[in-house]
XYZ file of C-alpha atoms in Angstrom:
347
model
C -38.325 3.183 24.400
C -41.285 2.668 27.041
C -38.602 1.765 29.641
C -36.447 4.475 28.896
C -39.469 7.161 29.514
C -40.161 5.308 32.343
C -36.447 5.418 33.557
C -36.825 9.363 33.049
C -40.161 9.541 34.778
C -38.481 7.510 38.186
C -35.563 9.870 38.035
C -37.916 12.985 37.940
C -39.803 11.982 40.922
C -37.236 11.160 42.616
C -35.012 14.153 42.606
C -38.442 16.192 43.170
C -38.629 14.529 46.047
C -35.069 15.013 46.977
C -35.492 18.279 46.109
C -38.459 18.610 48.500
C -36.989 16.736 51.275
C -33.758 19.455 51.261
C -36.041 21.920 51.328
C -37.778 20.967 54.370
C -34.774 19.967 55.915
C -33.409 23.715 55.629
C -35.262 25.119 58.346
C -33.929 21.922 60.669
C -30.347 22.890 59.841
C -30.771 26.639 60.248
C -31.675 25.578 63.622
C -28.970 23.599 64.695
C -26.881 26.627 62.811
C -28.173 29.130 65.201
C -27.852 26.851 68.355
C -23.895 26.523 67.589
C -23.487 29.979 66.635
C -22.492 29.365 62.828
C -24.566 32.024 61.526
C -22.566 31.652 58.271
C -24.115 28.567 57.689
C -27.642 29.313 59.125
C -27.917 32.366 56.380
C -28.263 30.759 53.228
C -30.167 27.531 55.024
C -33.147 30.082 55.701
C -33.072 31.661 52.860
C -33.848 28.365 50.985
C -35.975 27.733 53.712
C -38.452 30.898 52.992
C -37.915 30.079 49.028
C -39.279 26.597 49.281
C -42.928 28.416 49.839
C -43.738 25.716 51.667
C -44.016 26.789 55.521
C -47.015 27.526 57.309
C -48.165 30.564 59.425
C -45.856 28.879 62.684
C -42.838 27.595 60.530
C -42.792 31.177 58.590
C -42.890 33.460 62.046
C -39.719 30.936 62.890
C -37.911 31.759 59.682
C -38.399 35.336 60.585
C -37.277 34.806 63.988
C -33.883 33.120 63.085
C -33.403 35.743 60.357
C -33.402 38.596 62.623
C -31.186 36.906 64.984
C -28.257 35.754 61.858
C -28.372 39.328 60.407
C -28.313 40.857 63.518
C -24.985 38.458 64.407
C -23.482 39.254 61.111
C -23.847 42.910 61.797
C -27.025 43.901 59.741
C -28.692 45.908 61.504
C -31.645 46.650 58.569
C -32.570 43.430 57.217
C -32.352 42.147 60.965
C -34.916 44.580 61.833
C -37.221 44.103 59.155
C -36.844 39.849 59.625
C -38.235 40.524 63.443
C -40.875 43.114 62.218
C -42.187 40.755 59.759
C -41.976 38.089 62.875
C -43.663 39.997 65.141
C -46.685 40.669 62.478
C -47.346 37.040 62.643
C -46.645 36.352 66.047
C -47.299 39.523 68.291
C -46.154 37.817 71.339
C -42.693 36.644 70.217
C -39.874 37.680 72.805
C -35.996 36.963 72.847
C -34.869 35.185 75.489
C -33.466 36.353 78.336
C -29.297 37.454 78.028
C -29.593 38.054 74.209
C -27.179 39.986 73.048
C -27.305 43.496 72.880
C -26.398 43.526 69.285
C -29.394 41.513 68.283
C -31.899 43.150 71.067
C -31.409 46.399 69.478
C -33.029 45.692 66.288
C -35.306 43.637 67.786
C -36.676 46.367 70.450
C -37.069 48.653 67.258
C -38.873 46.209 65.603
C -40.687 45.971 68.681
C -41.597 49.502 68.562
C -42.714 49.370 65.201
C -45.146 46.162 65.837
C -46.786 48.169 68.660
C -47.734 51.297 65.975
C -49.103 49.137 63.215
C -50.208 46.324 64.652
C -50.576 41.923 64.021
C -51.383 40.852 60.733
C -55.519 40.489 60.739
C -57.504 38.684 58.021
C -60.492 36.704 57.882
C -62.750 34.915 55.491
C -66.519 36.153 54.199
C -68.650 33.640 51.743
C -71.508 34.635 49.290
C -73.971 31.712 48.173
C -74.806 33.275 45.233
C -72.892 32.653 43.357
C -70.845 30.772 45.868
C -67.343 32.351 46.329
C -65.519 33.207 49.535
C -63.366 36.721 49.891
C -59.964 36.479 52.184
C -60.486 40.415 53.375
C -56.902 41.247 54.289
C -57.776 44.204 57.689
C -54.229 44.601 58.675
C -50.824 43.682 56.797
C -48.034 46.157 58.069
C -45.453 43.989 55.961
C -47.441 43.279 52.963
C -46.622 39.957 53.114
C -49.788 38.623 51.299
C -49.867 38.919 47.554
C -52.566 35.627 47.094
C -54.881 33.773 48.223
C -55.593 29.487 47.346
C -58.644 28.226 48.277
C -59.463 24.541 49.063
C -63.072 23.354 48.553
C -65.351 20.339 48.086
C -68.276 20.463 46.289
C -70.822 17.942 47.536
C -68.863 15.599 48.641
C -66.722 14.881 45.749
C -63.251 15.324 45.099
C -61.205 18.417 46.409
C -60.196 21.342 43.922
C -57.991 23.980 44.809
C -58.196 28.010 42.688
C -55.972 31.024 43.221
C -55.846 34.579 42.755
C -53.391 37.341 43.330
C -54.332 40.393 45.416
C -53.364 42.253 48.563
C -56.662 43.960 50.930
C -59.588 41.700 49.076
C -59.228 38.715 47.217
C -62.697 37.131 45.776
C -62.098 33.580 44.313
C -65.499 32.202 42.879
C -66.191 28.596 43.517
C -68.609 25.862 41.662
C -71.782 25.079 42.114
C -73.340 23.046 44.803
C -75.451 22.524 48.041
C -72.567 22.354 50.197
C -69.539 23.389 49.774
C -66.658 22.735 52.137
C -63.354 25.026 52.124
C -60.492 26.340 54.278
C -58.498 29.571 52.590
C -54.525 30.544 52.644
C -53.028 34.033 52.446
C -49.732 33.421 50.807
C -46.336 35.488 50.305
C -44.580 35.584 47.166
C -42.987 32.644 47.647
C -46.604 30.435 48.149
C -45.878 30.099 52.208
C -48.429 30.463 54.172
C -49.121 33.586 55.530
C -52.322 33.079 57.088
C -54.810 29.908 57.012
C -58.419 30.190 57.698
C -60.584 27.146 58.360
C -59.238 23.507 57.841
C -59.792 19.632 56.544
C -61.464 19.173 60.412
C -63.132 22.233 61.100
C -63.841 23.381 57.175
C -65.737 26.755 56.383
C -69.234 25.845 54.756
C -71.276 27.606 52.269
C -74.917 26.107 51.541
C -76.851 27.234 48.432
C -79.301 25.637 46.610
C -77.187 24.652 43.914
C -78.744 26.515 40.990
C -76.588 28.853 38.440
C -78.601 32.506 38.821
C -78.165 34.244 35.364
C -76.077 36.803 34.444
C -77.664 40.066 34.444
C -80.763 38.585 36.299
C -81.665 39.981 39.999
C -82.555 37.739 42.791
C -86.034 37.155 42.179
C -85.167 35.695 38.571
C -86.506 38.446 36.292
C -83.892 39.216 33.701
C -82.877 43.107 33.767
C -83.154 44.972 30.404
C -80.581 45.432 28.639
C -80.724 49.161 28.389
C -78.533 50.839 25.281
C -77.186 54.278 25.587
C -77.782 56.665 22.580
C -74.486 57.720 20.842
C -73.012 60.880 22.176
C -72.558 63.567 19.496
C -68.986 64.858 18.771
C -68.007 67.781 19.722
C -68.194 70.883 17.078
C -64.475 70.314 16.304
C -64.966 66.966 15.444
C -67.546 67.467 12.927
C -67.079 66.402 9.234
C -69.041 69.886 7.802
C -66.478 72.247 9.905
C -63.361 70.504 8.238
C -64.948 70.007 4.571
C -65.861 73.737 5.068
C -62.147 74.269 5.728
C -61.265 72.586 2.919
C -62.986 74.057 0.235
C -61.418 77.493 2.175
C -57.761 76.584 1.781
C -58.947 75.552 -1.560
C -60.043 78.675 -2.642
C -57.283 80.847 -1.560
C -55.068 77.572 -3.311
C -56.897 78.743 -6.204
C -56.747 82.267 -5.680
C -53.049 81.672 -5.296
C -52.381 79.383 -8.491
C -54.069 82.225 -10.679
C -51.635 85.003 -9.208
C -48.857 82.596 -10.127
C -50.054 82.177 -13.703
C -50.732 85.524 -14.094
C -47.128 86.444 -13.369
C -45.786 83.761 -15.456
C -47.590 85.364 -18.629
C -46.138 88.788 -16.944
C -42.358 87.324 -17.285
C -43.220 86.383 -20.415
C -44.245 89.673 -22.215
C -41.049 91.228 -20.044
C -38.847 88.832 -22.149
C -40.479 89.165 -25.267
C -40.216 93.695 -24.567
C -36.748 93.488 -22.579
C -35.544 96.410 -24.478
C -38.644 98.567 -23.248
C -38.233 97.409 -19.924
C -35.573 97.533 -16.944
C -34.438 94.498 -15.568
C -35.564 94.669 -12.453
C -39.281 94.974 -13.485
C -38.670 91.378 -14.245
C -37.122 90.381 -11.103
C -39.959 91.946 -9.099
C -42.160 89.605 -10.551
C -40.249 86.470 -10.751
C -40.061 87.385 -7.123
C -43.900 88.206 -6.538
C -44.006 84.427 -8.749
C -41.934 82.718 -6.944
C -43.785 83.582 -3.047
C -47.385 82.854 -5.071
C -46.048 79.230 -6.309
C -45.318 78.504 -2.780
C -48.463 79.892 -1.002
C -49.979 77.636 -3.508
C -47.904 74.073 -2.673
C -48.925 74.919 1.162
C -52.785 75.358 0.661
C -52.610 72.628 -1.902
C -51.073 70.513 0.579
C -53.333 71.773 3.656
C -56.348 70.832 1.337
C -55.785 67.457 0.548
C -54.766 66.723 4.307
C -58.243 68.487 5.325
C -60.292 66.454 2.624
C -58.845 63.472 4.178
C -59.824 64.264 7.917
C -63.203 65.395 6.092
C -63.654 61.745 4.588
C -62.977 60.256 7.579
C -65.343 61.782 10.520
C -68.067 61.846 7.265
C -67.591 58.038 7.050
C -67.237 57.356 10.745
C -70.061 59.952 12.375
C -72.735 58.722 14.356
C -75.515 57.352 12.909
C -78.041 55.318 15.120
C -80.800 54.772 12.883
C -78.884 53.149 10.102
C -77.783 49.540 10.111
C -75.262 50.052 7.132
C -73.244 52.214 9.031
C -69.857 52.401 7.301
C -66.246 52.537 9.242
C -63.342 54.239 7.888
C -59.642 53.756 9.374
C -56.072 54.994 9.068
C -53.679 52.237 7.796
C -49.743 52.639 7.882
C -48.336 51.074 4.515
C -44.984 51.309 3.197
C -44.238 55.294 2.640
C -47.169 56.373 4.061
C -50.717 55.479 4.886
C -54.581 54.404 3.576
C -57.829 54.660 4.300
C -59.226 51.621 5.333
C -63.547 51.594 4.660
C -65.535 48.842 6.644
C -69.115 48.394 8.190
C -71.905 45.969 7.658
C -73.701 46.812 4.632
């Protein structure tokens, strides 16, 4: 079993680095693609190239380059343009060479024009020392090629560690704690290539601190800040419990008031049947009608009341109350056909 993981393990490695090897070998045979006119060929080798994420600021300008010269070939005028524009952001003083055809200056002259409104890509590092972290400040992207930054440091000497973060103008990545620390800082495209790289292994940017965590919520001098807490807001008048219970003892009453009419003209119908013969017919419609309107005046306060005793419950169990460390929490709960109140609080 140990050989056959370790069979698996050989054969991973090895077609990552395959994989890896074909990948840098796609912006080689783009190249050679370009030279001997096969622009068929060179398309999907620089696509693969740019996918790989592994070019730097020089090799990604190139991919660019070649781009805008195969779409431009194979009659694409708008991604040709936008190849060179994105070439031009990285390398301001890229030119075609002389005899180019006019099918691929065109694009490239508008790109051209384009580059010379908005300007080269511009970035550049700034580092805090307390706590140590280092911002990749992003001044000019006309492309919006950078989506992240990765940052490289050592800490003291030890071992390298690399963080990320995604972001476009300002990108902050904190680092750990230490006297020194040693980094260099990438601006990468969505693919992880390298858009722009500030500092390096030889000439690395350095942050000194003294080493020490500052607390959080503490000012420079080392006096902790107070933690101030805000007094509760009131509600607004609409929100108070004693305007809806109010209401409800309102729709209750005229409910009420409502229920009695009803009854009343039941006992009415009632002494109609029992003196029919004294009485016309319709006297006893009229009521049954004047019944029927009551009974549902009645259903709709009834109805209205219990849904305002409910809201009533609620802000009464949920109002503010500062001074009381038993304040209780009330919540609306679906459940199967309709819904509960759900109490809670410390008690």
């Amino acid at each position: 079993m140990r050989s056959l993981w370790g069979q698996v393990a050989i054969a991973a490695a090895l077609l990552t680095t395959l994989a890896r090897d074909a990948r840098a070998d796609a912006l080689a045979d783009a190249r050679k693609a370009v030279e001997g006119s096969d622009y068929m060929a060179a398309q999907p080798a620089l696509e693969t190239a740019l996918k790989a994420g592994t070019a730097g600021p020089a090799e990604l300008a190139e991919i660019y380059k070649l781009t805008g010269i195969v779409e431009a070939a194979l009659g694409n005028a708008g991604p040709s343009e936008k190849a060179f524009a994105k070439w031009l952001a990285l390398d301001p003083k890229g030119a075609l060479p002389e005899g180019t055809s006019p099918k691929i200056t065109r694009p490239f002259d508008a790109a051209h024009a384009q580059a010379n409104k908005s300007g080269p890509l511009e970035a550049k590092a700034e580092t805090q020392d307390t706590p140590p972290a280092v911002t990749l400040k992003v001044a000019n992207d006309p492309q919006k090629m950078i989506v992240a930054a990765k940052v490289y440091f050592i800490v003291d000497g030890k071992s390298e560690q690399t963080l990320s973060a995604d972001g476009r103008n300002e990108i902050t990545i904190e680092l750990g704690l230490g006297k020194r620390i040693d980094l260099r800082i990438h601006g990468l495209d969505r693919y992880g290539n390298r858009v722009v790289e500030l500092g390096s292994k030889d000439v690395p940017i350095v942050i000194t601190s003294s080493g020490k965590e500052t607390p959080v919520g503490s000012d420079r001098v080392g006096h902790a800040k107070p933690k101030t807490v805000e007094p509760e807001k009131p509600r607004p008048w609409y929100l108070q419990w004693w305007l809806w219970g109010g209401a409800t003892v309102a729709v209750t009453g005229v409910g009420g008031y409502f229920a009695y009419r009803t009854y009343d003209n039941m006992q009415t119908i009632e002494h109609l049947h029992a003196t029919s013969l004294d009485h016309p017919w319709s006297d006893e419609q009229s009521v049954e009608r004047s019944a029927r309107r009551n009974l549902l005046v009645t259903n709709i306060a009834a109805g209205t009341a219990g849904a305002f005793a409910i809201v009533t419950t609620i802000l009464f169990l949920t109002r503010p109350n500062p001074e009381s460390e038993s304040a209780m929490r009330a919540t609306l709960t679906p459940t199967h056909g309709g819904a509960a109140v759900v109490l809670g609080g410390h008690f």
